[in-house]
CSV table of C-alpha atoms in Angstrom, one decimal:
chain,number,residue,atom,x,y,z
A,18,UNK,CA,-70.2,-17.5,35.6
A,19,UNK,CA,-72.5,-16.4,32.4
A,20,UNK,CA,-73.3,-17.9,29.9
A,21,UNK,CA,-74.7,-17.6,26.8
A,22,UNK,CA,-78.2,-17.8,25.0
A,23,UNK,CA,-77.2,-21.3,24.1
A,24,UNK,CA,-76.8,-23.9,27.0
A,25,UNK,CA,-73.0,-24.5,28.0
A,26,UNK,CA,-71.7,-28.5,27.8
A,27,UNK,CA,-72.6,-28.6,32.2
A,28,UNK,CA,-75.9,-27.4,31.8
A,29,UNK,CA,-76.4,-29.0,28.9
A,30,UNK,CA,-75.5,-32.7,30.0
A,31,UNK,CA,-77.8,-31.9,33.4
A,32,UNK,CA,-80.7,-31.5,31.2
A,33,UNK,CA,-83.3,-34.9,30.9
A,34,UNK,CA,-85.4,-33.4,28.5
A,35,UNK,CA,-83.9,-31.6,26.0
A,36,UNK,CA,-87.0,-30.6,24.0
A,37,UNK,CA,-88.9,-29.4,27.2
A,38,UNK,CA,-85.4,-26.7,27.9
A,39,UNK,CA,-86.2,-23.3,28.8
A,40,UNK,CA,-83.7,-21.0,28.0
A,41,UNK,CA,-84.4,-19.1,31.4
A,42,UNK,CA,-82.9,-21.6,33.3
A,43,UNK,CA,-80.3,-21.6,36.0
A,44,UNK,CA,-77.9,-25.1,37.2
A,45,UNK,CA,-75.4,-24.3,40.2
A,46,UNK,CA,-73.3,-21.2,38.8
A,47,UNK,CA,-74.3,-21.3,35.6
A,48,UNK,CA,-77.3,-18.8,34.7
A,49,UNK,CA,-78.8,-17.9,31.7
A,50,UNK,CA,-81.0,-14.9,30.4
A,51,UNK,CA,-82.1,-13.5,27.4
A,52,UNK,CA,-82.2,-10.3,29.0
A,53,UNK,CA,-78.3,-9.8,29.7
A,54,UNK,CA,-76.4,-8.0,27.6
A,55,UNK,CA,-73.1,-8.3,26.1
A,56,UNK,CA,-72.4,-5.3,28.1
A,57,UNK,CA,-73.4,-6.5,31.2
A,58,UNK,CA,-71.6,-9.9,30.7
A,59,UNK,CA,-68.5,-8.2,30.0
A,60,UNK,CA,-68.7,-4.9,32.2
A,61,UNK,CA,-65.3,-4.9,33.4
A,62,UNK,CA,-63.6,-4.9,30.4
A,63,UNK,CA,-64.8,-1.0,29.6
A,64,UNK,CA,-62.7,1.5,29.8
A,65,UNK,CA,-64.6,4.8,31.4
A,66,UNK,CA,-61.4,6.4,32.8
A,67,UNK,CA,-58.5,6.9,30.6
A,68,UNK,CA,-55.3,5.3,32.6
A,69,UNK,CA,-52.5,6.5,30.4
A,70,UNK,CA,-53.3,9.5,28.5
A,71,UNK,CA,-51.5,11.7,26.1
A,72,UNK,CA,-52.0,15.1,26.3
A,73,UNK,CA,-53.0,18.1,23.5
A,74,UNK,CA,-52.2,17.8,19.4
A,75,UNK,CA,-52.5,21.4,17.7
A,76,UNK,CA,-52.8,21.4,14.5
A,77,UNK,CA,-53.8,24.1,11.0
A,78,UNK,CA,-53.4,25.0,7.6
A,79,UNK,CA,-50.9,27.0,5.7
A,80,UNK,CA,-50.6,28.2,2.4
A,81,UNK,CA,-49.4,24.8,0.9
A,82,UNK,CA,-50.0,22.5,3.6
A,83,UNK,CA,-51.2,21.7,7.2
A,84,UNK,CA,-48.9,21.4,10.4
A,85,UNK,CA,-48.9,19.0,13.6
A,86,UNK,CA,-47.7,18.9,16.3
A,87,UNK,CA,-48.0,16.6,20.1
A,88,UNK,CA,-45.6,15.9,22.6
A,89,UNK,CA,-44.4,12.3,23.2
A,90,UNK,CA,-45.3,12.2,27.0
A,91,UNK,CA,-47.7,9.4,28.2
A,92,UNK,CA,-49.0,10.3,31.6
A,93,UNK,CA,-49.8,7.8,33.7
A,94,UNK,CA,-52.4,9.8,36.3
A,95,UNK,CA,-50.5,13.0,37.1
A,96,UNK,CA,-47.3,10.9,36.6
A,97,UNK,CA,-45.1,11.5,33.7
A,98,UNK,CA,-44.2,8.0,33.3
A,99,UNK,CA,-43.9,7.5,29.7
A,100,UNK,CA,-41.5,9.8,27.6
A,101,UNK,CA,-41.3,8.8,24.8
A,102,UNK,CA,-44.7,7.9,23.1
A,103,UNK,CA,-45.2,9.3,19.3
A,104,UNK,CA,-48.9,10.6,18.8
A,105,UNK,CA,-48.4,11.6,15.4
A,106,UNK,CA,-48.9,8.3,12.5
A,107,UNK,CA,-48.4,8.6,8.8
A,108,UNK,CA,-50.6,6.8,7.1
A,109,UNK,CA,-49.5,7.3,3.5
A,110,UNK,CA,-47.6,10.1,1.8
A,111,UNK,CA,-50.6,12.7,1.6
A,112,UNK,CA,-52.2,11.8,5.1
A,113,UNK,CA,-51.1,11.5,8.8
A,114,UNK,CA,-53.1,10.6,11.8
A,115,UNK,CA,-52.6,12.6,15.1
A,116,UNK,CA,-54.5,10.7,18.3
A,117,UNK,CA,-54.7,12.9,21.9
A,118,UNK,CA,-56.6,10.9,25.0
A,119,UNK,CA,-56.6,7.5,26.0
A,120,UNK,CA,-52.9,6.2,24.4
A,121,UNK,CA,-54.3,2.2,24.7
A,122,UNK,CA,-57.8,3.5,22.5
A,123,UNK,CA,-55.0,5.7,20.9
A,124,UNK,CA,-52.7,2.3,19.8
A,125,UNK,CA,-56.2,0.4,18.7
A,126,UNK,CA,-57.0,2.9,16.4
A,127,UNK,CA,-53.5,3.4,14.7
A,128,UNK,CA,-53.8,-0.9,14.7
A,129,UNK,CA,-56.9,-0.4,12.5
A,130,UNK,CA,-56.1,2.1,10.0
A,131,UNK,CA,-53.0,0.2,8.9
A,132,UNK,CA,-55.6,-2.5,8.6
A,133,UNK,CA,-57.5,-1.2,6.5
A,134,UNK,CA,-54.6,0.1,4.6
A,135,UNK,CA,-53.4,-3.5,4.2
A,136,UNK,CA,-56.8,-4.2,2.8
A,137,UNK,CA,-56.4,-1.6,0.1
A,138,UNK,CA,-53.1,-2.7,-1.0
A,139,UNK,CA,-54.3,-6.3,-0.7
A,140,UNK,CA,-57.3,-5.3,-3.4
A,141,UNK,CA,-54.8,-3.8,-5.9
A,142,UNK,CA,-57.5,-1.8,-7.5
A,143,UNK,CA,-55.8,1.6,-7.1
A,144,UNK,CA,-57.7,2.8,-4.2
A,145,UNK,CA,-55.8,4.7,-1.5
A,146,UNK,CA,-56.4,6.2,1.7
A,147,UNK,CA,-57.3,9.8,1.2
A,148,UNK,CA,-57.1,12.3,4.1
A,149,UNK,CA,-60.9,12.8,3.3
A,150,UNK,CA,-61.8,8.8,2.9
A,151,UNK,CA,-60.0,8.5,6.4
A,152,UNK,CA,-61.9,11.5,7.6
A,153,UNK,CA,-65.3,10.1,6.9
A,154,UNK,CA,-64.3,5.9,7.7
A,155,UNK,CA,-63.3,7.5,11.2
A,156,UNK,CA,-66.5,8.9,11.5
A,157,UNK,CA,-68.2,5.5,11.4
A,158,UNK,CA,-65.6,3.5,13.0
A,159,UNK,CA,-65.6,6.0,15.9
A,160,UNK,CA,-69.5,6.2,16.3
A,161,UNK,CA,-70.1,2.4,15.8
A,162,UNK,CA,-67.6,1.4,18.9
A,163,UNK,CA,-69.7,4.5,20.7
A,164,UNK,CA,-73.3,2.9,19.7
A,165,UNK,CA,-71.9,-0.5,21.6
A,166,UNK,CA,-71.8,1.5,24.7
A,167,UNK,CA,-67.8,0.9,24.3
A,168,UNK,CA,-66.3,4.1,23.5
A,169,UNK,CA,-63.1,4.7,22.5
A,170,UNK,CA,-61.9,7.4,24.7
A,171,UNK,CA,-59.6,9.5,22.4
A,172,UNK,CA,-59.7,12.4,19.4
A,173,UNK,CA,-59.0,11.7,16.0
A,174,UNK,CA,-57.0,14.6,13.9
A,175,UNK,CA,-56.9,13.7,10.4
A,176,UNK,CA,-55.0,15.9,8.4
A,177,UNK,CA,-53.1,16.0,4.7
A,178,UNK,CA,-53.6,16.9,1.0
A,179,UNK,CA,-56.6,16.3,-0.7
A,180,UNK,CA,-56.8,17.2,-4.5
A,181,UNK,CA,-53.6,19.6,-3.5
A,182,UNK,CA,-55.4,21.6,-0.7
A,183,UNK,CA,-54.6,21.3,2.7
A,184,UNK,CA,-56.9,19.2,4.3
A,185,UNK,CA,-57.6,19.4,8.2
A,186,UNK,CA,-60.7,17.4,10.4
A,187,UNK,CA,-61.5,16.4,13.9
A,188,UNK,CA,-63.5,13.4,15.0
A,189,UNK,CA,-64.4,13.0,18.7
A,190,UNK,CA,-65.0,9.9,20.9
A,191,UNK,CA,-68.4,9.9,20.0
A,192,UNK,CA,-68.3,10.5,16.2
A,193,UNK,CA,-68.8,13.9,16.3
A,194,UNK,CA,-67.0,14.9,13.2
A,195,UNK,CA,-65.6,18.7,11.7
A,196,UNK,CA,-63.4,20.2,9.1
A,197,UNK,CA,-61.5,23.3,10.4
A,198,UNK,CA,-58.3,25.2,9.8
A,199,UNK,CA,-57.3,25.4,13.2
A,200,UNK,CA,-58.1,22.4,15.5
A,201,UNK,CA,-56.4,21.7,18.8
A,202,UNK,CA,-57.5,19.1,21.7
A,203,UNK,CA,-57.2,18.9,24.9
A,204,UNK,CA,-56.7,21.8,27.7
A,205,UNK,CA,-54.8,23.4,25.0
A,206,UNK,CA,-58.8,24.6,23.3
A,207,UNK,CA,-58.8,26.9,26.5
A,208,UNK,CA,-55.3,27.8,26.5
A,209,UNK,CA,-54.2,28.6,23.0
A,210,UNK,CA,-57.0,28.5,20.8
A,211,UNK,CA,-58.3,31.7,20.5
A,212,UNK,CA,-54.9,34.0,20.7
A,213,UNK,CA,-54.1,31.7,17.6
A,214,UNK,CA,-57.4,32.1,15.8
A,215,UNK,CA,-56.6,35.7,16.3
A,216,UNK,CA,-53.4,35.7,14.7
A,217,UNK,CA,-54.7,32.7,11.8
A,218,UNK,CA,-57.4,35.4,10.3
A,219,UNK,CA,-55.9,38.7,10.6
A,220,UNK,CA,-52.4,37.4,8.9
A,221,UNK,CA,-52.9,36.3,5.3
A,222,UNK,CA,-51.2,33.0,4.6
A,223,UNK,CA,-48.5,31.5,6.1
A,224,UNK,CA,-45.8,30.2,4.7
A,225,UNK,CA,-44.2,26.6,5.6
A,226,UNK,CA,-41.4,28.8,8.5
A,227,UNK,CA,-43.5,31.1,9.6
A,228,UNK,CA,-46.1,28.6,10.4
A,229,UNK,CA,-43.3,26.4,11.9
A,230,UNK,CA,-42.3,29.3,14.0
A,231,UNK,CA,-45.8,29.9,15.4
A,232,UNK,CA,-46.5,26.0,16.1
A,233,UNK,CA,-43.3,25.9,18.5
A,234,UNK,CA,-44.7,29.1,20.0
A,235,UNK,CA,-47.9,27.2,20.4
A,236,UNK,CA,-46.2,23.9,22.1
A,237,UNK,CA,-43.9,26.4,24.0
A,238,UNK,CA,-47.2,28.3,25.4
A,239,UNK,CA,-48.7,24.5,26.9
A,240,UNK,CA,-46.3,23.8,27.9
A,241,UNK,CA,-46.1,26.1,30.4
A,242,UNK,CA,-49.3,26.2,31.8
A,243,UNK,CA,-50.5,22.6,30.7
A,244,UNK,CA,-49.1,20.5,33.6
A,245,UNK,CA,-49.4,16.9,31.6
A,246,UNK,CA,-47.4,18.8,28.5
A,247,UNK,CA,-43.6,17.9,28.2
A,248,UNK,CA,-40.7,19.3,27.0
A,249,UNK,CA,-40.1,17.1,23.8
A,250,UNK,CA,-42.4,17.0,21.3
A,251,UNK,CA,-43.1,15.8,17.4
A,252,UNK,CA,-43.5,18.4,14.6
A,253,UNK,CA,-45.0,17.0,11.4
A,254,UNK,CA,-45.5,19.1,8.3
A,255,UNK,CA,-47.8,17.6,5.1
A,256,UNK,CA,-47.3,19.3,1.5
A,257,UNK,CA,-47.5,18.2,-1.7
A,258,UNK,CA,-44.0,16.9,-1.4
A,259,UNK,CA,-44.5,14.4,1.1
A,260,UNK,CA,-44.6,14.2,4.8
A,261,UNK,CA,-41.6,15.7,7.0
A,262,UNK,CA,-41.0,14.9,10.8
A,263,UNK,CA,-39.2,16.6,13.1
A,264,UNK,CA,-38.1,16.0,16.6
A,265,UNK,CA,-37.8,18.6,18.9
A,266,UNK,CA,-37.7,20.2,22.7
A,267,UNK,CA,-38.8,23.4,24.2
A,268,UNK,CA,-36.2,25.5,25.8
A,269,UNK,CA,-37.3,26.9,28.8
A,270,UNK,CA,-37.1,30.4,29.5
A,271,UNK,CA,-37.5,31.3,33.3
A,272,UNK,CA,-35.8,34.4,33.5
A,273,UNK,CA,-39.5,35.6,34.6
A,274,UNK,CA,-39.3,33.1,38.0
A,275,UNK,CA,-38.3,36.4,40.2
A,276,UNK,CA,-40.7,38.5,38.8
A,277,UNK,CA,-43.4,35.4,39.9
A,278,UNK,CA,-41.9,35.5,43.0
A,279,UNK,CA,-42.6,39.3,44.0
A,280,UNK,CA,-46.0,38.7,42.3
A,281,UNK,CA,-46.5,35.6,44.7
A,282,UNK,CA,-45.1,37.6,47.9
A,283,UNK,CA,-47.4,41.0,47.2
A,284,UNK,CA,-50.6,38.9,46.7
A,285,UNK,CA,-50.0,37.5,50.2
A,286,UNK,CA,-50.5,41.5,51.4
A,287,UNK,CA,-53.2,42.1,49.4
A,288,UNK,CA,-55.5,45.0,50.3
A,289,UNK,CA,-57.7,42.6,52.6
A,290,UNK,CA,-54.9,41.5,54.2
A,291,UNK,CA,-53.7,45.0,55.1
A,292,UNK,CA,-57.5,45.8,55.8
A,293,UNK,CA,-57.0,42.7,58.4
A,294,UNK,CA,-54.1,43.7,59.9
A,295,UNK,CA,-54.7,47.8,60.6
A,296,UNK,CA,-57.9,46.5,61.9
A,297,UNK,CA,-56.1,43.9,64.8
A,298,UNK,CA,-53.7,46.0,65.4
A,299,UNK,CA,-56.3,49.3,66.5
A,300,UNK,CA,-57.7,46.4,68.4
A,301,UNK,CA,-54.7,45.5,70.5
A,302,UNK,CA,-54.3,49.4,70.8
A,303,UNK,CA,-57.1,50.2,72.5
């Protein structure tokens, strides 16, 4: 047992001379030292592996507003446990929050922006919650929990209207912090990030469908080769009208499985396999 830099009520009563007490001191199981940190006194209560994790949130900017979109599968491992966990939260009417990572950091972080909304109502001095202001406060509050050496394991989308322009930033787990108009976390950077890109600056503009359409292309895409992606997923769409959600599932196409199949079976008689097998078989021959 630890305690702290002040003497705990046993120690404390085992001590004659109180004036002569050295805080370096040890009585039965109770040590003390001004060396230990809070850290080490509390080691087991860091999270460095994410349990139950959530897996990629796309998001990017149309002409008029900025589109989400994240599954609602929590996996537990490689299980797919939890189906039905929103990742997408709506702070205010101009400015949503979209988490991907660790979904207990995830729930912490959601806890403390409604805080600190409730603290801006509470004031009543016409302050709100901007998606910029909750840009830059997640900046600090993500790099001050990674400066205790108690990260929060998960990535922050903020995303909205700011000043009637679509608005779109990423802060990582270590407050690493950037504005973008295309920003997607996850395995998902590797898998769909740069065919989008592609298709973001050589099209002008979207409009509010067609970048609808190209988000449930996007979620359709991971969720084929993504194996912690699921089927059902959350679509949120910010404009200067207000925030719109949508519920919906991927329809699986898989009209292509025989096609896979041949593929699967030729591979198996590749060119080194038939190298292998002419090459045995003159063998046996002779």
């Amino acid at each position: 047992m630890l305690c702290d830099f002040n003497p705990c009520r046993p120690c404390w009563d085992t001590i004659n001379d109180k004036d002569d007490f050295n805080i370096n001191h040890s009585y039965k199981n109770h040590t003390i030292s001004p060396l230990e940190t809070e850290a080490e006194r509390n080691i087991r209560t860091r999270t460095v592996t994410p349990i139950v994790t959530g897996s990629s949130v796309a998001a990017f900017t149309f002409n008029g507003g900025v589109i989400l979109a994240a599954d609602t599968l929590g996996s537990y491992g490689s299980l797919a446990k939890y189906r039905n966990i929103p990742r997408i939260h709506q702070v205010n009417e101009r400015t949503v929050l979209a988490l991907g990572g660790d979904l207990s950091d995830a729930d912490y972080i959601k806890e403390a922006v409604d805080t600190k909304v409730e603290q801006d109502i509470v004031q009543e001095d016409g302050g709100e919650m901007t998606p910029l202001a909750l840009y830059a406060w997640s900046t600090r509050f993500m790099y001050h929990r990674r400066t205790k050496l108690n990260p929060l394991l998960t990535s922050v989308i903020v995303a909205g209207m700011e000043n009637n322009e679509p608005f779109l930033g990423r802060v990582n787990d270590k407050g690493s912090a950037f504005k973008e108009f295309l920003i997607i976390t996850g395995i998902g950077t590797h898998l769909a990030q740069g065919w989008i890109r592609t298709i973001l600056e050589t099209s002008n503009q979207l409009n509010k469908e067609q970048a609808e359409q190209l988000m449930d292309r996007i979620i359709k895409q991971l969720y084929y080769r993504d194996c912690r992606a699921f089927a059902r997923y959350q679509v949120c769409i910010v404009t200067n009208n207000g925030v719109e959600f949508k519920a919906k599932e991927v329809q699986p196409d898989w009209s292509l499985a025989p096609l896979l199949s041949v593929t699967l079976f030729l591979s198996l008689f590749s060119t080194d396999c038939l190298a292998c097998f002419f090459f045995y078989s003159s063998r046996n021959t002779e």
